[in-house]
Amino acid sequence: MTNKIKPTAETYEINNRIFFRLFQLGNILQTKSTSNLGVTTVQWSVLGALSTEESKNGIHFGALVEYLMVSKQNLDGVLSRLERDDLVERKTGKHDRRSKLVFLTPTGREYWNRIETGIDAFYQESIAGFSVNERITLAYLFQKLHTNLKEMGDELLIAPLDPD
Amino acid sequence: MTNKIKPTAETYEINNRIFFRLFQLGNILQTKSTSNLGVTTVQWSVLGALSTEESKNGIHFGALVEYLMVSKQNLDGVLSRLERDDLVERKTGKHDRRSKLVFLTPTGREYWNRIETGIDAFYQESIAGFSVNERITLAYLFQKLHTNLKEMGDELLIAPLDPD
DNA sequence: TATTGTTATACTCTATAACTATA
DNA sequence: TATAGTTATAGAGTATAACAATA
C-alpha cells in the first residue's frame, strides 16, 4: 500500500487548464513576437543571447544549442536565415576548428537595439497589473515547471492499440 | 509629473526571465507532446475540445477558431490533416449551410481515449512537487497573463530605422 | 573512433490574400 | 453585401538520418 494519491477530477481539471493556457500563451507569444517585434521567438532568443556583454566574443554553436534547447539541425536553419538577413555571423573556432563561434554583426547589433525598446514595451503591456510578488512567483513556478519538463523522458505515453 | 515608474534593471530582468521561460516551456510542450503523445499541441487541443460531453453533437468551425485562437486558414489545415488520419470529420450545418460542424470520428474517439491516459501521466510528471496552492496560483497567473496578451494590439513596436 | 556542425528531406504550423457558397 | 470556410502560396520551424571535417 502506497501513499500515492489517485488524481481527482479537480486536479486533472486544473492541470488541463494550466497546460491549455501554456499552449495558448506559447502561441500568442510567437504570434505577437512576429507581428509586434518583427522576429520569431527563436530569433528573439538567439539575438538576445548574442547581445549580452558576455557574448561579445561570440557564443559557441553548441552552447547556443544547449541554452535554447533546440536541436543542432534546427539551430543551423535559424542561423542560416539570420545570416541571410545579415544579422548574425559564424566563425570557425581557433582552438577547435570543428567548432563555430556565433556573433552578432554590426547590423544585427543595431537591429537588436531597435527591437529592445519594443521588447520593453511588450513586457510592460504583458505584465501590467502584476505585483512584484506575482512576477517573482511566476518566474519561480516557471523554473519549477521547466525543471520537471526537462527531466521528462521521450517515451511514448500512449496506451498500445488493442490488437484485433 | 506622473506616477509612472521607469522600469528598473531588475524588473526588466525578471520580465526577461519570465518570457524566456515561457518561450522554452512552449517549445518543450510542443516537443514532448509530439514525442510522448504522438500529437502536436494544436491537434491535442482540437481533439480535447471535440472529446467533451458538450461537443458530442459537434463544434462549429468558427467556435473552434475562437476557442483555440488560431486563424481559420490554419485551423483548416490542422483539420485536414486530422481528417486525413480519420480522426475528425466535418459536416455541413443544417440551419446555415455555410457553416461546418466538426466531430470526432469513432476512430478519433478511440484514439483520444488512448492518449488521455498518457496526458494524465504527462500532467503528473510535469506538475510533480507542486502544491495545490501553487497549481491554483499558476493557473491564476496564466489567466492574467493571457488576458493582457490577448488585449495587446498588433502594431509594430520596433523603433523606425534611422534614415540616411 | 568520437565529436562538431552541416546537408538533405519531409512534414506541421503559420501568415496573407483571394476565392466560393451561401445568407 | 456580408459571412463562413476554402484554396493557394510562401515561409519558418521541427524531426530524422546521413554526412564531412576535425579531433
Coordinates of C-alpha atoms (C1' of nucleotides) in Angstrom, one line a residue:
Chain A
M1 CA 0.0 0.0 0.0
T2 CA 1.5 3.3 -1.1
N3 CA 0.9 6.9 -0.3
K4 CA 0.3 7.7 -3.9
I5 CA -2.9 9.6 -4.3
K6 CA -5.0 8.9 -7.4
P7 CA -5.6 12.2 -9.1
T8 CA -9.1 13.6 -8.5
A9 CA -11.2 15.1 -11.2
E10 CA -10.3 18.5 -9.9
T11 CA -6.6 18.2 -10.1
Y12 CA -7.0 16.8 -13.6
E13 CA -9.1 19.8 -14.4
I14 CA -6.7 22.3 -13.1
N15 CA -3.8 20.6 -14.9
N16 CA -5.9 20.8 -18.1
R17 CA -6.4 24.5 -17.6
I18 CA -2.7 25.1 -16.9
F19 CA -1.5 23.2 -19.9
F20 CA -4.1 24.6 -22.3
R21 CA -3.1 28.1 -21.2
L22 CA 0.5 27.2 -21.6
F23 CA -0.3 26.1 -25.2
Q24 CA -2.2 29.3 -25.9
L25 CA 0.4 31.6 -24.3
G26 CA 3.2 30.0 -26.3
N27 CA 1.2 30.5 -29.4
I28 CA 0.3 34.1 -28.6
L29 CA 3.9 34.8 -27.7
Q30 CA 5.0 33.6 -31.1
T31 CA 2.3 35.5 -33.0
K32 CA 2.9 38.8 -31.1
S33 CA 6.6 38.4 -31.4
T34 CA 6.4 38.1 -35.1
S35 CA 3.8 40.9 -35.7
N36 CA 4.9 43.4 -33.0
L37 CA 8.7 42.9 -32.9
G38 CA 9.3 41.5 -36.4
V39 CA 11.2 38.5 -35.3
T40 CA 10.1 35.0 -34.3
T41 CA 10.6 33.8 -30.7
V42 CA 13.6 31.7 -31.7
Q43 CA 15.2 34.6 -33.5
W44 CA 14.5 36.8 -30.5
S45 CA 16.2 34.3 -28.2
V46 CA 19.2 34.0 -30.4
L47 CA 19.7 37.7 -30.9
G48 CA 19.1 38.3 -27.1
A49 CA 21.7 35.7 -26.2
L50 CA 24.2 37.1 -28.6
S51 CA 23.6 40.7 -27.5
T52 CA 24.9 40.2 -23.9
E53 CA 28.2 41.5 -22.7
E54 CA 29.5 38.0 -22.1
S55 CA 28.8 37.1 -25.7
K56 CA 30.8 40.0 -27.1
N57 CA 33.4 37.5 -28.3
G58 CA 30.8 35.1 -29.6
I59 CA 29.0 32.0 -28.3
H60 CA 29.8 28.5 -29.3
F61 CA 27.2 26.9 -31.6
G62 CA 26.9 24.0 -29.2
A63 CA 26.4 26.3 -26.2
L64 CA 23.6 28.0 -28.0
V65 CA 22.0 24.6 -28.8
E66 CA 22.1 23.8 -25.0
Y67 CA 20.9 27.2 -23.9
L68 CA 18.0 27.4 -26.3
M69 CA 17.1 23.8 -26.2
V70 CA 16.7 23.3 -29.9
S71 CA 18.3 20.7 -32.0
K72 CA 21.6 21.5 -33.7
Q73 CA 19.9 20.9 -37.1
N74 CA 17.2 23.4 -36.3
L75 CA 19.5 26.0 -34.9
D76 CA 21.5 25.7 -38.1
G77 CA 18.4 26.6 -40.1
V78 CA 17.6 29.5 -37.8
L79 CA 21.2 30.8 -38.0
S80 CA 21.2 30.4 -41.8
R81 CA 18.1 32.7 -42.1
L82 CA 19.7 35.2 -39.7
E83 CA 22.9 35.2 -41.7
R84 CA 20.9 35.7 -44.9
D85 CA 19.5 38.8 -43.3
D86 CA 23.0 39.9 -42.2
L87 CA 22.2 39.9 -38.5
V88 CA 24.5 37.1 -37.5
E89 CA 27.8 35.6 -38.4
R90 CA 29.6 32.3 -37.8
K91 CA 33.3 32.0 -37.5
T92 CA 35.4 28.8 -37.2
G93 CA 36.8 28.3 -33.7
K94 CA 40.5 28.9 -33.3
H95 CA 41.4 26.1 -30.9
D96 CA 39.0 23.5 -32.2
R97 CA 38.5 24.0 -35.9
R98 CA 35.3 21.9 -35.9
S99 CA 33.5 24.3 -33.6
K100 CA 31.8 27.5 -34.6
L101 CA 31.5 30.8 -32.8
V102 CA 28.3 32.8 -33.4
F103 CA 28.4 36.6 -33.4
L104 CA 26.0 39.5 -33.9
T105 CA 27.0 41.5 -37.0
P106 CA 27.1 45.3 -36.6
T107 CA 23.7 45.4 -38.4
G108 CA 22.5 42.7 -36.0
R109 CA 23.5 44.8 -33.0
E110 CA 21.8 47.8 -34.4
Y111 CA 18.7 45.8 -35.1
W112 CA 18.7 44.4 -31.6
N113 CA 19.0 47.9 -30.1
R114 CA 15.9 48.8 -32.1
I115 CA 13.8 45.9 -31.0
E116 CA 14.9 46.1 -27.4
T117 CA 12.8 49.1 -26.9
G118 CA 9.9 47.2 -28.3
I119 CA 10.6 44.3 -26.1
D120 CA 10.4 46.5 -23.1
A121 CA 7.1 47.9 -24.2
F122 CA 5.9 44.4 -24.8
Y123 CA 6.9 43.4 -21.3
Q124 CA 5.1 46.4 -19.8
E125 CA 1.9 45.6 -21.5
S126 CA 2.1 41.9 -20.9
I127 CA 2.8 42.1 -17.2
A128 CA 0.6 45.1 -16.5
G129 CA -1.2 44.7 -13.2
F130 CA 1.2 42.1 -11.8
S131 CA 2.6 42.9 -8.4
V132 CA 6.3 42.4 -7.9
N133 CA 5.4 39.3 -5.8
E134 CA 3.4 37.9 -8.6
R135 CA 6.2 38.3 -11.1
I136 CA 8.6 36.6 -8.7
T137 CA 6.2 33.8 -8.1
L138 CA 5.6 33.3 -11.8
A139 CA 9.3 33.2 -12.5
Y140 CA 9.7 30.7 -9.7
L141 CA 6.8 28.4 -10.9
F142 CA 8.1 28.6 -14.5
Q143 CA 11.5 27.5 -13.3
K144 CA 10.0 24.6 -11.4
L145 CA 7.8 23.5 -14.3
H146 CA 10.8 23.8 -16.6
T147 CA 12.9 21.5 -14.4
N148 CA 10.2 18.9 -14.4
L149 CA 9.6 19.0 -18.1
K150 CA 13.3 19.0 -18.9
E151 CA 13.8 15.8 -16.9
M152 CA 10.9 14.0 -18.6
G153 CA 11.9 11.2 -20.9
D154 CA 10.9 10.8 -24.5
E155 CA 9.0 7.5 -24.2
L156 CA 5.6 7.3 -25.8
L157 CA 3.0 7.6 -23.1
I158 CA 0.1 6.4 -25.1
A159 CA -1.5 3.1 -24.5
P160 CA -0.9 0.4 -27.1
L161 CA -3.7 -0.3 -29.6
D162 CA -6.0 -3.3 -28.9
P163 CA -4.9 -5.9 -31.3
D164 CA -7.6 -7.4 -33.4
Chain B
M1 CA 4.7 64.7 -13.3
T2 CA 3.2 61.2 -13.3
N3 CA 3.3 58.3 -11.0
K4 CA 4.6 56.1 -13.8
I5 CA 7.7 54.4 -12.6
K6 CA 10.5 53.8 -15.1
P7 CA 11.3 50.1 -15.1
T8 CA 14.4 49.3 -13.2
A9 CA 17.0 46.9 -14.4
E10 CA 15.6 44.3 -12.0
T11 CA 12.1 44.4 -13.3
Y12 CA 13.4 44.2 -16.9
E13 CA 15.5 41.2 -15.8
I14 CA 12.7 39.4 -14.2
N15 CA 10.5 40.0 -17.2
N16 CA 13.3 38.7 -19.4
R17 CA 13.4 35.5 -17.3
I18 CA 9.6 35.1 -17.4
F19 CA 9.3 35.4 -21.2
F20 CA 12.4 33.4 -22.0
R21 CA 11.0 30.6 -19.8
L22 CA 7.6 31.0 -21.5
F23 CA 9.4 30.5 -24.8
Q24 CA 11.2 27.5 -23.6
L25 CA 8.2 25.9 -21.9
G26 CA 6.1 26.4 -25.1
N27 CA 8.8 24.7 -27.1
I28 CA 9.2 21.8 -24.7
L29 CA 5.4 21.3 -24.5
Q30 CA 5.3 21.0 -28.3
T31 CA 8.3 18.7 -28.4
K32 CA 7.1 16.4 -25.6
S33 CA 3.6 16.4 -26.9
T34 CA 4.8 15.2 -30.3
S35 CA 7.2 12.6 -29.0
N36 CA 5.3 11.4 -25.9
L37 CA 1.7 11.6 -27.0
G38 CA 2.1 11.3 -30.8
V39 CA 0.1 14.5 -31.5
T40 CA 1.1 18.1 -31.9
T41 CA -0.2 20.6 -29.3
V42 CA -2.7 22.0 -31.7
Q43 CA -4.0 18.6 -32.5
W44 CA -4.1 17.8 -28.8
S45 CA -6.3 20.9 -28.2
V46 CA -8.6 20.1 -31.1
L47 CA -9.1 16.5 -30.1
G48 CA -9.5 17.6 -26.4
A49 CA -12.2 20.2 -27.3
L50 CA -14.1 17.7 -29.5
S51 CA -13.9 15.0 -26.9
T52 CA -16.0 16.7 -24.3
E53 CA -19.6 15.9 -23.5
E54 CA -20.9 19.3 -24.8
S55 CA -19.2 18.7 -28.1
K56 CA -21.0 15.4 -28.6
N57 CA -23.0 16.9 -31.4
G58 CA -20.1 18.7 -32.9
I59 CA -18.5 22.1 -32.5
H60 CA -18.8 24.9 -35.1
F61 CA -15.7 25.5 -37.0
G62 CA -15.9 29.2 -36.1
A63 CA -16.3 28.4 -32.4
L64 CA -13.2 26.3 -32.6
V65 CA -11.3 29.1 -34.2
E66 CA -12.2 31.4 -31.3
Y67 CA -11.5 28.8 -28.6
L68 CA -8.1 27.8 -29.9
M69 CA -7.1 31.3 -31.1
V70 CA -5.7 30.1 -34.4
S71 CA -6.6 31.6 -37.8
K72 CA -9.4 30.0 -39.8
Q73 CA -6.9 29.2 -42.5
N74 CA -4.6 27.4 -40.1
L75 CA -7.4 25.5 -38.4
D76 CA -8.5 24.3 -41.8
G77 CA -5.1 22.9 -42.4
V78 CA -5.0 21.2 -39.0
L79 CA -8.4 19.7 -39.5
S80 CA -7.5 18.5 -43.0
R81 CA -4.6 16.5 -41.5
L82 CA -6.8 15.1 -38.8
E83 CA -9.4 14.1 -41.4
R84 CA -6.7 12.5 -43.5
D85 CA -5.9 10.4 -40.4
D86 CA -9.6 9.6 -40.0
L87 CA -9.7 11.2 -36.5
V88 CA -12.1 14.0 -37.3
E89 CA -15.0 14.8 -39.6
R90 CA -16.7 17.9 -40.9
K91 CA -20.4 18.1 -41.7
T92 CA -22.3 21.0 -43.3
G93 CA -24.5 22.8 -40.8
K94 CA -28.3 22.2 -41.1
H95 CA -29.5 25.7 -40.4
D96 CA -26.7 27.7 -42.0
R97 CA -25.3 25.7 -44.9
R98 CA -22.2 27.8 -45.0
S99 CA -21.2 26.7 -41.5
K100 CA -19.4 23.4 -40.6
L101 CA -19.7 21.2 -37.6
V102 CA -16.6 19.4 -36.5
F103 CA -16.8 15.9 -34.9
L104 CA -14.6 13.2 -33.6
T105 CA -14.9 10.1 -35.7
P106 CA -15.2 6.8 -33.8
T107 CA -11.5 6.2 -34.6
G108 CA -10.8 9.7 -33.2
R109 CA -12.7 9.0 -30.0
E110 CA -10.8 5.7 -29.5
Y111 CA -7.6 7.5 -30.2
W112 CA -8.4 10.2 -27.7
N113 CA -9.2 7.6 -25.0
R114 CA -5.8 6.1 -25.6
I115 CA -3.8 9.3 -25.4
E116 CA -5.8 10.6 -22.4
T117 CA -4.1 8.2 -20.1
G118 CA -0.8 9.5 -21.5
I119 CA -1.9 13.1 -20.9
D120 CA -2.6 12.3 -17.3
A121 CA 0.8 10.7 -16.9
F122 CA 2.3 13.8 -18.6
Y123 CA 0.5 16.1 -16.1
Q124 CA 1.7 14.0 -13.2
E125 CA 5.3 14.3 -14.2
S126 CA 5.1 17.9 -15.2
I127 CA 3.5 19.2 -12.1
A128 CA 5.2 16.9 -9.6
G129 CA 6.2 18.7 -6.5
F130 CA 3.7 21.5 -7.0
S131 CA 1.4 22.1 -4.0
V132 CA -2.3 22.6 -4.7
N133 CA -1.8 26.2 -3.9
E134 CA 1.0 26.5 -6.4
R135 CA -1.2 24.9 -9.1
I136 CA -4.0 27.3 -8.4
T137 CA -1.6 30.3 -8.4
L138 CA -0.1 29.2 -11.7
A139 CA -3.5 28.8 -13.3
Y140 CA -4.4 32.3 -12.0
L141 CA -1.3 34.0 -13.2
F142 CA -1.6 32.3 -16.6
Q143 CA -5.1 33.6 -16.9
K144 CA -4.0 37.1 -16.0
L145 CA -1.1 37.0 -18.5
H146 CA -3.4 35.6 -21.1
T147 CA -5.9 38.5 -20.7
N148 CA -3.1 41.0 -21.1
L149 CA -1.6 39.4 -24.1
K150 CA -5.0 38.9 -25.8
E151 CA -5.8 42.6 -25.4
M152 CA -2.4 43.6 -26.9
G153 CA -2.6 45.2 -30.4
D154 CA -0.8 44.1 -33.5
E155 CA 1.2 47.3 -34.0
L156 CA 4.9 47.1 -34.7
L157 CA 6.7 48.1 -31.5
I158 CA 10.1 48.5 -33.0
A159 CA 11.7 51.9 -33.5
P160 CA 11.9 53.2 -37.0
L161 CA 15.2 52.9 -38.8
D162 CA 17.5 56.0 -38.8
P163 CA 17.1 57.4 -42.4
D164 CA 20.4 58.0 -44.1
Chain C
dT1 C1' 36.7 6.4 -33.3
dA2 C1' 34.1 10.3 -31.4
dT3 C1' 32.6 14.9 -31.8
dT4 C1' 31.1 19.3 -34.2
dG5 C1' 28.4 21.0 -37.2
dT6 C1' 26.1 20.6 -42.0
dT7 C1' 23.2 18.8 -45.6
dA8 C1' 19.0 16.6 -47.2
dT9 C1' 14.2 15.5 -46.8
dA10 C1' 9.7 15.6 -45.4
dC11 C1' 6.1 17.4 -42.5
dT12 C1' 3.5 20.7 -39.4
dC13 C1' 2.3 25.1 -38.5
dT14 C1' 1.8 30.0 -39.6
dA15 C1' 0.8 34.4 -42.5
dT16 C1' -1.7 36.6 -46.2
dA17 C1' -4.7 37.2 -49.9
dA18 C1' -8.1 35.8 -52.9
dC19 C1' -11.8 33.0 -53.7
dT20 C1' -16.6 30.1 -53.4
dA21 C1' -21.0 29.3 -51.5
dT22 C1' -24.3 30.5 -49.0
dA23 C1' -27.0 34.2 -46.4
Chain D
dT1 C1' -23.3 43.0 -49.4
dA2 C1' -21.6 40.3 -45.6
dT3 C1' -20.2 36.0 -43.6
dA4 C1' -18.3 31.0 -43.2
dG5 C1' -15.0 28.3 -44.9
dT6 C1' -11.7 27.0 -48.5
dT7 C1' -7.8 27.3 -51.7
dA8 C1' -3.3 28.9 -52.9
dT9 C1' 1.3 30.2 -51.8
dA10 C1' 5.2 31.2 -49.3
dG11 C1' 8.0 30.9 -45.2
dA12 C1' 9.5 29.3 -40.6
dG13 C1' 10.2 25.8 -37.5
dT14 C1' 10.8 20.8 -36.4
dA15 C1' 12.3 15.7 -36.7
dT16 C1' 15.3 12.3 -38.5
dA17 C1' 19.1 10.3 -40.7
dA18 C1' 23.3 10.5 -43.1
dC19 C1' 27.4 13.0 -43.9
dA20 C1' 32.2 15.8 -43.9
dA21 C1' 35.7 17.8 -41.4
dT22 C1' 38.4 17.7 -37.5
dA23 C1' 39.9 15.9 -33.1

